[in-house]
Coordinates of C-alpha atoms in Angstrom, one line a residue:
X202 CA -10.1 -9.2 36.5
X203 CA -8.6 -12.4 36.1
X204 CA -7.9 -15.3 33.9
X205 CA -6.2 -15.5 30.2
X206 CA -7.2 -12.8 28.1
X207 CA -6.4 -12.8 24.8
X208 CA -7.0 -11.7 20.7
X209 CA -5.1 -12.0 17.2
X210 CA -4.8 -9.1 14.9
X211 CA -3.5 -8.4 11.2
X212 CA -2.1 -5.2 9.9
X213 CA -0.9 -4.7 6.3
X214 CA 2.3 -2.5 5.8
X215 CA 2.3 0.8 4.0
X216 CA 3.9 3.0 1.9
X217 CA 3.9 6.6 2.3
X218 CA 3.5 8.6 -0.7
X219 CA 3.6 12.1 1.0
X220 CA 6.0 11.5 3.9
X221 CA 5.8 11.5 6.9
X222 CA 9.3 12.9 9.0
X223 CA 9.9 14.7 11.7
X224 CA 7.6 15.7 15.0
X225 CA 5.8 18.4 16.5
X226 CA 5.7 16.4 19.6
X227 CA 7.9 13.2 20.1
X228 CA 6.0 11.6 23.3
X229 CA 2.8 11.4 21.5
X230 CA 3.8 11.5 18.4
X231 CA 2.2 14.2 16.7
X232 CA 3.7 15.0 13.0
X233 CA 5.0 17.9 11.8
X234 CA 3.0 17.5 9.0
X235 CA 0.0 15.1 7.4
X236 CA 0.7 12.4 5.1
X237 CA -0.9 9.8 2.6
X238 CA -0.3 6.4 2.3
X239 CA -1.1 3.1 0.3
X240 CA -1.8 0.2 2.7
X241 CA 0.3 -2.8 0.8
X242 CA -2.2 -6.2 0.7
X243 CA 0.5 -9.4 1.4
X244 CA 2.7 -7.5 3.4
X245 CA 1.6 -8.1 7.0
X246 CA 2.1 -8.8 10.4
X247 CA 0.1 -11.2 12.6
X248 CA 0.1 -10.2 16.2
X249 CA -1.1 -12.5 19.5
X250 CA -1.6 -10.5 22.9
X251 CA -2.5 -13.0 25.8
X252 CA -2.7 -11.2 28.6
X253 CA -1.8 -13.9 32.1
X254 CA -2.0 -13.3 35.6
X255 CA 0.8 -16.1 36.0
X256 CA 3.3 -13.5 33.9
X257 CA 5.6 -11.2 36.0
X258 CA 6.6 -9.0 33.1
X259 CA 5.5 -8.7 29.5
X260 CA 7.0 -11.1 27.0
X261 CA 8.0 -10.2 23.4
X262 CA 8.5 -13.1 20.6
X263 CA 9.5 -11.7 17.7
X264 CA 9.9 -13.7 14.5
X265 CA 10.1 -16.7 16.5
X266 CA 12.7 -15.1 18.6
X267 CA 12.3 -13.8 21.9
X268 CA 13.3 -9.5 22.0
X269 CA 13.9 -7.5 24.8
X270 CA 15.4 -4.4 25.3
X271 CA 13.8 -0.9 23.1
X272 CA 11.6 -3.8 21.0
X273 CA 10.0 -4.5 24.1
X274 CA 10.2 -1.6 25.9
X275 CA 8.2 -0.1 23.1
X276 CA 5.5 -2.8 23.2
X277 CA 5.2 -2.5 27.0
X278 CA 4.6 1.3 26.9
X279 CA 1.8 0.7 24.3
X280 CA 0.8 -2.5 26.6
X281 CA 0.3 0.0 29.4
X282 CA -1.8 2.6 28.0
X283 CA -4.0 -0.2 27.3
X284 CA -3.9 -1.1 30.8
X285 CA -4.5 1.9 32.1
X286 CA -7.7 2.5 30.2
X287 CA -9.2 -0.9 31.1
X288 CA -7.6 -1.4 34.5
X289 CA -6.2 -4.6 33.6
X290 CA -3.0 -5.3 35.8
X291 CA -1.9 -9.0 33.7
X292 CA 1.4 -8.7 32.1
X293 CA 0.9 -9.8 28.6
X294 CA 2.7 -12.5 26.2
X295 CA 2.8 -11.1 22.8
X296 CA 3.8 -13.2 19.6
X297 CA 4.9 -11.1 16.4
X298 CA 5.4 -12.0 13.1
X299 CA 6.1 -10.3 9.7
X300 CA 6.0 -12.1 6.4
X301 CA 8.5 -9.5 4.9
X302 CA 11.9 -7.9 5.7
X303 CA 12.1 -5.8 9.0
X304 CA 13.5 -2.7 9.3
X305 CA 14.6 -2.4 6.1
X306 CA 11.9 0.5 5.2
X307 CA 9.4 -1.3 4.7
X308 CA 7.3 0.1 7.5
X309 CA 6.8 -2.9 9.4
X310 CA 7.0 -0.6 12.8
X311 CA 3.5 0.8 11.3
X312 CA 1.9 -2.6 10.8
X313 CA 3.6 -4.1 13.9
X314 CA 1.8 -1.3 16.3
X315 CA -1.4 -1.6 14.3
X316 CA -1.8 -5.7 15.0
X317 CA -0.5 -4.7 18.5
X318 CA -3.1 -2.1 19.3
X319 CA -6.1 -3.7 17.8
X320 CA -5.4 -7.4 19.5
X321 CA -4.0 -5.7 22.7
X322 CA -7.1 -3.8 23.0
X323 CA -9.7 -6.2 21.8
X324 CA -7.8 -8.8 24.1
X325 CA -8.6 -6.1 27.4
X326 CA -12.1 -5.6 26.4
X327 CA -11.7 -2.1 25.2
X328 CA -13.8 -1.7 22.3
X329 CA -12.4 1.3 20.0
X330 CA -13.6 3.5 16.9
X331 CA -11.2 3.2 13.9
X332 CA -10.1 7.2 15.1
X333 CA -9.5 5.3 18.2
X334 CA -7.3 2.6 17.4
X335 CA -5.4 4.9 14.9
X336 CA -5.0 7.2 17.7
X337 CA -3.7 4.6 20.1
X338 CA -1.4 2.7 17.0
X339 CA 0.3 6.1 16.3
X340 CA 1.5 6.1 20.1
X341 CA 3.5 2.9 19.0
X342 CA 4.7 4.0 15.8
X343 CA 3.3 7.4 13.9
X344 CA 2.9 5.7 10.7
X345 CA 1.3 3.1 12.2
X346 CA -1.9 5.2 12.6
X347 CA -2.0 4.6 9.0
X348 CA -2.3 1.1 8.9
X349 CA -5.6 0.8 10.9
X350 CA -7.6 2.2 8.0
X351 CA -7.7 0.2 4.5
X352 CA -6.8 1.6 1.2
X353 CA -5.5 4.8 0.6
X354 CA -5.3 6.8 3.7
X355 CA -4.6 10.2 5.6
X356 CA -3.3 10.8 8.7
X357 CA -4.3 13.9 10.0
X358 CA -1.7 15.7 11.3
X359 CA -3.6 17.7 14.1
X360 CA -1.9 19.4 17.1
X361 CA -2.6 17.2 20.1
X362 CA -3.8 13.4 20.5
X363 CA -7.3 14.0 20.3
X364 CA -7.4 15.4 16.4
X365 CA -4.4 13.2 15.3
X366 CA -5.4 10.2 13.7
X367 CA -5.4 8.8 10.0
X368 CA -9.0 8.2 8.1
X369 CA -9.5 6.5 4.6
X370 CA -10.0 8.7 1.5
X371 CA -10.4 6.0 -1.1
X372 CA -11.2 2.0 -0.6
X373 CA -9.0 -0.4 -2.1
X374 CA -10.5 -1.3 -5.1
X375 CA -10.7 2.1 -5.6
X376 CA -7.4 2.1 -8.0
X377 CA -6.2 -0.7 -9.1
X378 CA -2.5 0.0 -8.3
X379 CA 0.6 -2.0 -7.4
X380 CA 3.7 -1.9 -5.6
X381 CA 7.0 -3.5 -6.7
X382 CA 9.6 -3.0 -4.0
X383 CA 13.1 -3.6 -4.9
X384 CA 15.0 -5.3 -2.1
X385 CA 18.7 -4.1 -2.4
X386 CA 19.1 -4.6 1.3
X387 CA 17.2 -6.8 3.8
X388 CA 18.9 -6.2 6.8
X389 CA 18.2 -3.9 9.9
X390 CA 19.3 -0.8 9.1
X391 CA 21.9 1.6 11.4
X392 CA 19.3 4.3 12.5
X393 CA 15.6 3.3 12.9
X394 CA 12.9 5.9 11.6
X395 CA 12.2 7.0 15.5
X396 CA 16.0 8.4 16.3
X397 CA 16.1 10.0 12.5
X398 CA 12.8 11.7 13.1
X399 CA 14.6 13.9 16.3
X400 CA 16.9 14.8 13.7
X401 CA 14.8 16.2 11.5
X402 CA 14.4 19.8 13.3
X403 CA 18.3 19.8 12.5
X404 CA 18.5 19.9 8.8
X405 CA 18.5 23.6 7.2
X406 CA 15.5 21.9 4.1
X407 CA 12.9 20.6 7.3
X408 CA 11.0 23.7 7.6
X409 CA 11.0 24.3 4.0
X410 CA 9.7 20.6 3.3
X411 CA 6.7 20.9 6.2
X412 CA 6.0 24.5 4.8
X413 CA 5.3 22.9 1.3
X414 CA 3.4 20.2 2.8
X415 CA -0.1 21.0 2.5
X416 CA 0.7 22.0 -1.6
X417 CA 1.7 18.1 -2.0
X418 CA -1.0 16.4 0.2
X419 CA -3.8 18.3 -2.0
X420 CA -1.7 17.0 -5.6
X421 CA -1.6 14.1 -4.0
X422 CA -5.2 13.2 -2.3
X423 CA -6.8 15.1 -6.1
X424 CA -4.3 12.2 -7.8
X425 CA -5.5 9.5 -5.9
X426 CA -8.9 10.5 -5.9
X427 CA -8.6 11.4 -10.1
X428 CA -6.9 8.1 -10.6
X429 CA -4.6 10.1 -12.3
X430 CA -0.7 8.5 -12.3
X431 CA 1.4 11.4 -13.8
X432 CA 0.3 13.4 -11.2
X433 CA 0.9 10.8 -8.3
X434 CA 4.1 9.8 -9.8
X435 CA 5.2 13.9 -10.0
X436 CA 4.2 14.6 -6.4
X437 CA 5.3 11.1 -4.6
X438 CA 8.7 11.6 -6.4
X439 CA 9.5 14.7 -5.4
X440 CA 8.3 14.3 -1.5
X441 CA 10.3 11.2 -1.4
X442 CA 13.5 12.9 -2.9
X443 CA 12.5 16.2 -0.5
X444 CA 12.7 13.7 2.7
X445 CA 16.0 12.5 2.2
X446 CA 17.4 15.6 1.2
X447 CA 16.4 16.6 5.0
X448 CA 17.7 13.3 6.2
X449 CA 21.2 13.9 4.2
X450 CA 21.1 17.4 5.6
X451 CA 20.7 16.7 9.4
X452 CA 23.3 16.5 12.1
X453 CA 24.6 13.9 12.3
X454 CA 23.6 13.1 8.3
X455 CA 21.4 10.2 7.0
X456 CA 22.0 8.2 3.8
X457 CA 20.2 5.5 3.5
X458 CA 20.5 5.2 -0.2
X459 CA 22.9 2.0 -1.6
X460 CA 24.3 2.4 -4.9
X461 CA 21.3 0.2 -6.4
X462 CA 19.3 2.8 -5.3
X463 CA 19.6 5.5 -7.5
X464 CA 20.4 3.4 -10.5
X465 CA 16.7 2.2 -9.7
X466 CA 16.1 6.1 -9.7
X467 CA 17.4 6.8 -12.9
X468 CA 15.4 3.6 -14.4
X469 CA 12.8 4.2 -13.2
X470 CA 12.6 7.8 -14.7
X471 CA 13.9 6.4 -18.1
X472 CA 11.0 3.6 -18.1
X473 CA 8.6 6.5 -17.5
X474 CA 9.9 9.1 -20.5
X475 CA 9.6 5.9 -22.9
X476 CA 5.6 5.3 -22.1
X477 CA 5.7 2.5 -18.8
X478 CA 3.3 4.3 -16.1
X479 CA 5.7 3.7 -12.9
X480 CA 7.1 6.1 -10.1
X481 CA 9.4 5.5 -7.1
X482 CA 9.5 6.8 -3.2
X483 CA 11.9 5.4 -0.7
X484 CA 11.1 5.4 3.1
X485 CA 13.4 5.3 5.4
X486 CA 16.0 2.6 4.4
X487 CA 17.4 1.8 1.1
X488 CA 14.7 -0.4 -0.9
X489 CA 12.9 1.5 -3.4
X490 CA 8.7 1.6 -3.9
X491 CA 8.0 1.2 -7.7
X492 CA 4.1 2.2 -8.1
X493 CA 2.9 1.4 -11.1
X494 CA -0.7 0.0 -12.3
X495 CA -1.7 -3.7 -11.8
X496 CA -1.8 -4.0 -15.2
X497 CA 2.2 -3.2 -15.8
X498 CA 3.4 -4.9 -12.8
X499 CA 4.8 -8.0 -13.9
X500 CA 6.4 -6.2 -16.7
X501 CA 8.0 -3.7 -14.0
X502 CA 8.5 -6.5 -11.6
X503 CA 11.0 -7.9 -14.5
X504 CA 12.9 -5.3 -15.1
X505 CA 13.3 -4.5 -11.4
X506 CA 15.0 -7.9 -11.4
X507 CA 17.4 -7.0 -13.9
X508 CA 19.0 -4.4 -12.2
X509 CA 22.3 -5.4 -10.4
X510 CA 21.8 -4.9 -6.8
X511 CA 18.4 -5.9 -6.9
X512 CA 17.8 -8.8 -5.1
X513 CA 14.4 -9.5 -4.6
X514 CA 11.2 -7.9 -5.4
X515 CA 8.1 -7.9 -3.6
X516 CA 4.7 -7.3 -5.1
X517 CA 1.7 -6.0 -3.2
X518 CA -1.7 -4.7 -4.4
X519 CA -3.9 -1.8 -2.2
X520 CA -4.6 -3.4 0.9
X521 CA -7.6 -3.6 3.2
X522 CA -8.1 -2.5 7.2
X523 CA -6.3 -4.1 10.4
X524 CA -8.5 -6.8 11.4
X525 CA -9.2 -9.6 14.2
X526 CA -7.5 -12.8 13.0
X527 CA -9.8 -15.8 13.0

């Protein structure tokens, strides 16, 4: 083949609300256990892939700056799968951007990988299935098998590559929910989500947590599906607090909680017992996921903004599949 080959793809972020942490297998990415997630609509990144015969290596612009090292060496190892399917030899130019905070638990890893794998492959000529691109995304980043579908979503945990993938249990206008997220930190934080998933096996509560698992991804995918908030905010609460009790219990530990954190906690509990319909999960990093309805979220958006600590809030709505960009 030769010539310029090239595509654009947009992937929304997500929030997990039964987590994700921890792997059965680490090169492919297979989770320990299944998880559900809420794609977040605003919260993207927009990913080129131009693939040139002129390029001796592949290039990584990242947020208008150019990234080498694990960045790109991640990007490059997804790059080549690609090229090994099509038989495309081109290094490959690829130009990243997020429209929200990186690495600050926001998951943009999970849309990163889904732009990449959509564009890369659509620039190669490889046409794929949804399973297919969530298949290939999750090689990226796990979660990012998530982003591929729209709405709510469900990777399936599965034992080998083939039967791992995430599929969409519930389109986005499905439930009219938001998601506040209280920035108390923007910056990168120490240990990314891949280096404190190989930690996992270490903590005494992981098996524990992956035995309950199944229990909480049938609370949660009936709450979803029910529309029925006290039971998502009972179930996502206690996954998220059950994840980082494995990461504060793992060797070396893992606290990615800032003191804003938990007072967001313990508000967000308090607004709950006095009638407001919201409910919190963290990822991995310190900002804090209020979900609440659309119809509450400026009201929780403002009281979010009065805590001290707090200092930004981003609002998204349920968002929709990864897509070729115009």
């Amino acid at each position: 083949m030769s010539g310029i080959f090239s595509a654009t793809a947009v992937a929304c972020a997500n929030i997990a609300l039964v987590k994700y942490w921890g792997n059965r297998d680490d090169a492919l990415r297979i989770p320990a256990n299944g998880s559900i997630s809420m794609n977040l609509g605003g919260l993207f990144t927009r990913t080129s892939v131009s693939f040139q015969p002129s390029l001796p290596f592949d290039e990584l612009i990242l947020n208008g700056r150019e990234t080498t090292g694990k960045g790109l060496q991640r990007v490059t190892e997804m790059l080549d799968l690609v090229r090994a399917q099509t038989g495309l030899v081109h290094r490959a130019e690829v130009v990243s951007e997020n429209n929200f905070p990186s690495s600050a638990g926001i998951a943009s890893s999970a849309a990163a990988f889904a732009a990449l794998a959509l564009a890369a492959s659509h620039a190669a000529g490889w046409t794929l299935s949804e399973e297919g691109l969530s298949r290939l995304a999750r090689r990226g980043s796990g979660s990012a098998c998530r982003s591929i579908p729209g709405g709510f979503v469900e990777w399936r945990a599965g034992t080998r590559d083939e039967d791992s993938f995430a599929v969409s249990i519930a389109p986005p206008e499905h439930w009219d929910l938001a998601d506040c997220i209280a920035i108390v930190h923007a910056g990168r934080k120490k240990t990314g989500s891949t280096e404190g998933h190989a930690l996992a096996p270490t903590s005494p509560l992981q098996a524990a947590r992956v035995d309950d698992a199944p229990r909480r991804l049938d609370l949660c995918r009936r709450a979803v599906l029910g529309r029925d908030f006290d039971a998502l905010a009972r179930v996502i609460e206690l996954d998220s607090d059950m994840m980082h009790a494995v990461m504060q219990t793992s060797t070396p530990p893992l606290l990615y909680w800032q003191a804003a954190t938990v007072e967001i906690f313990r508000a967000v509990r308090e607004w709950r017992a006095s009638g407001l319909p919201v409910a919190y999960t963290v990822d991995a990093g310190p900002n804090v996921h209020v979900i609440c309805p659309r119809e509450v979220r400026a009201e929780t958006e403002r009281r979010l903004r009065e805590i001290p600590g707090v200092g930004e809030v981003l609002v998204a709505e349920v968002g929709g599949a990864a897509r070729l960009a115009d």
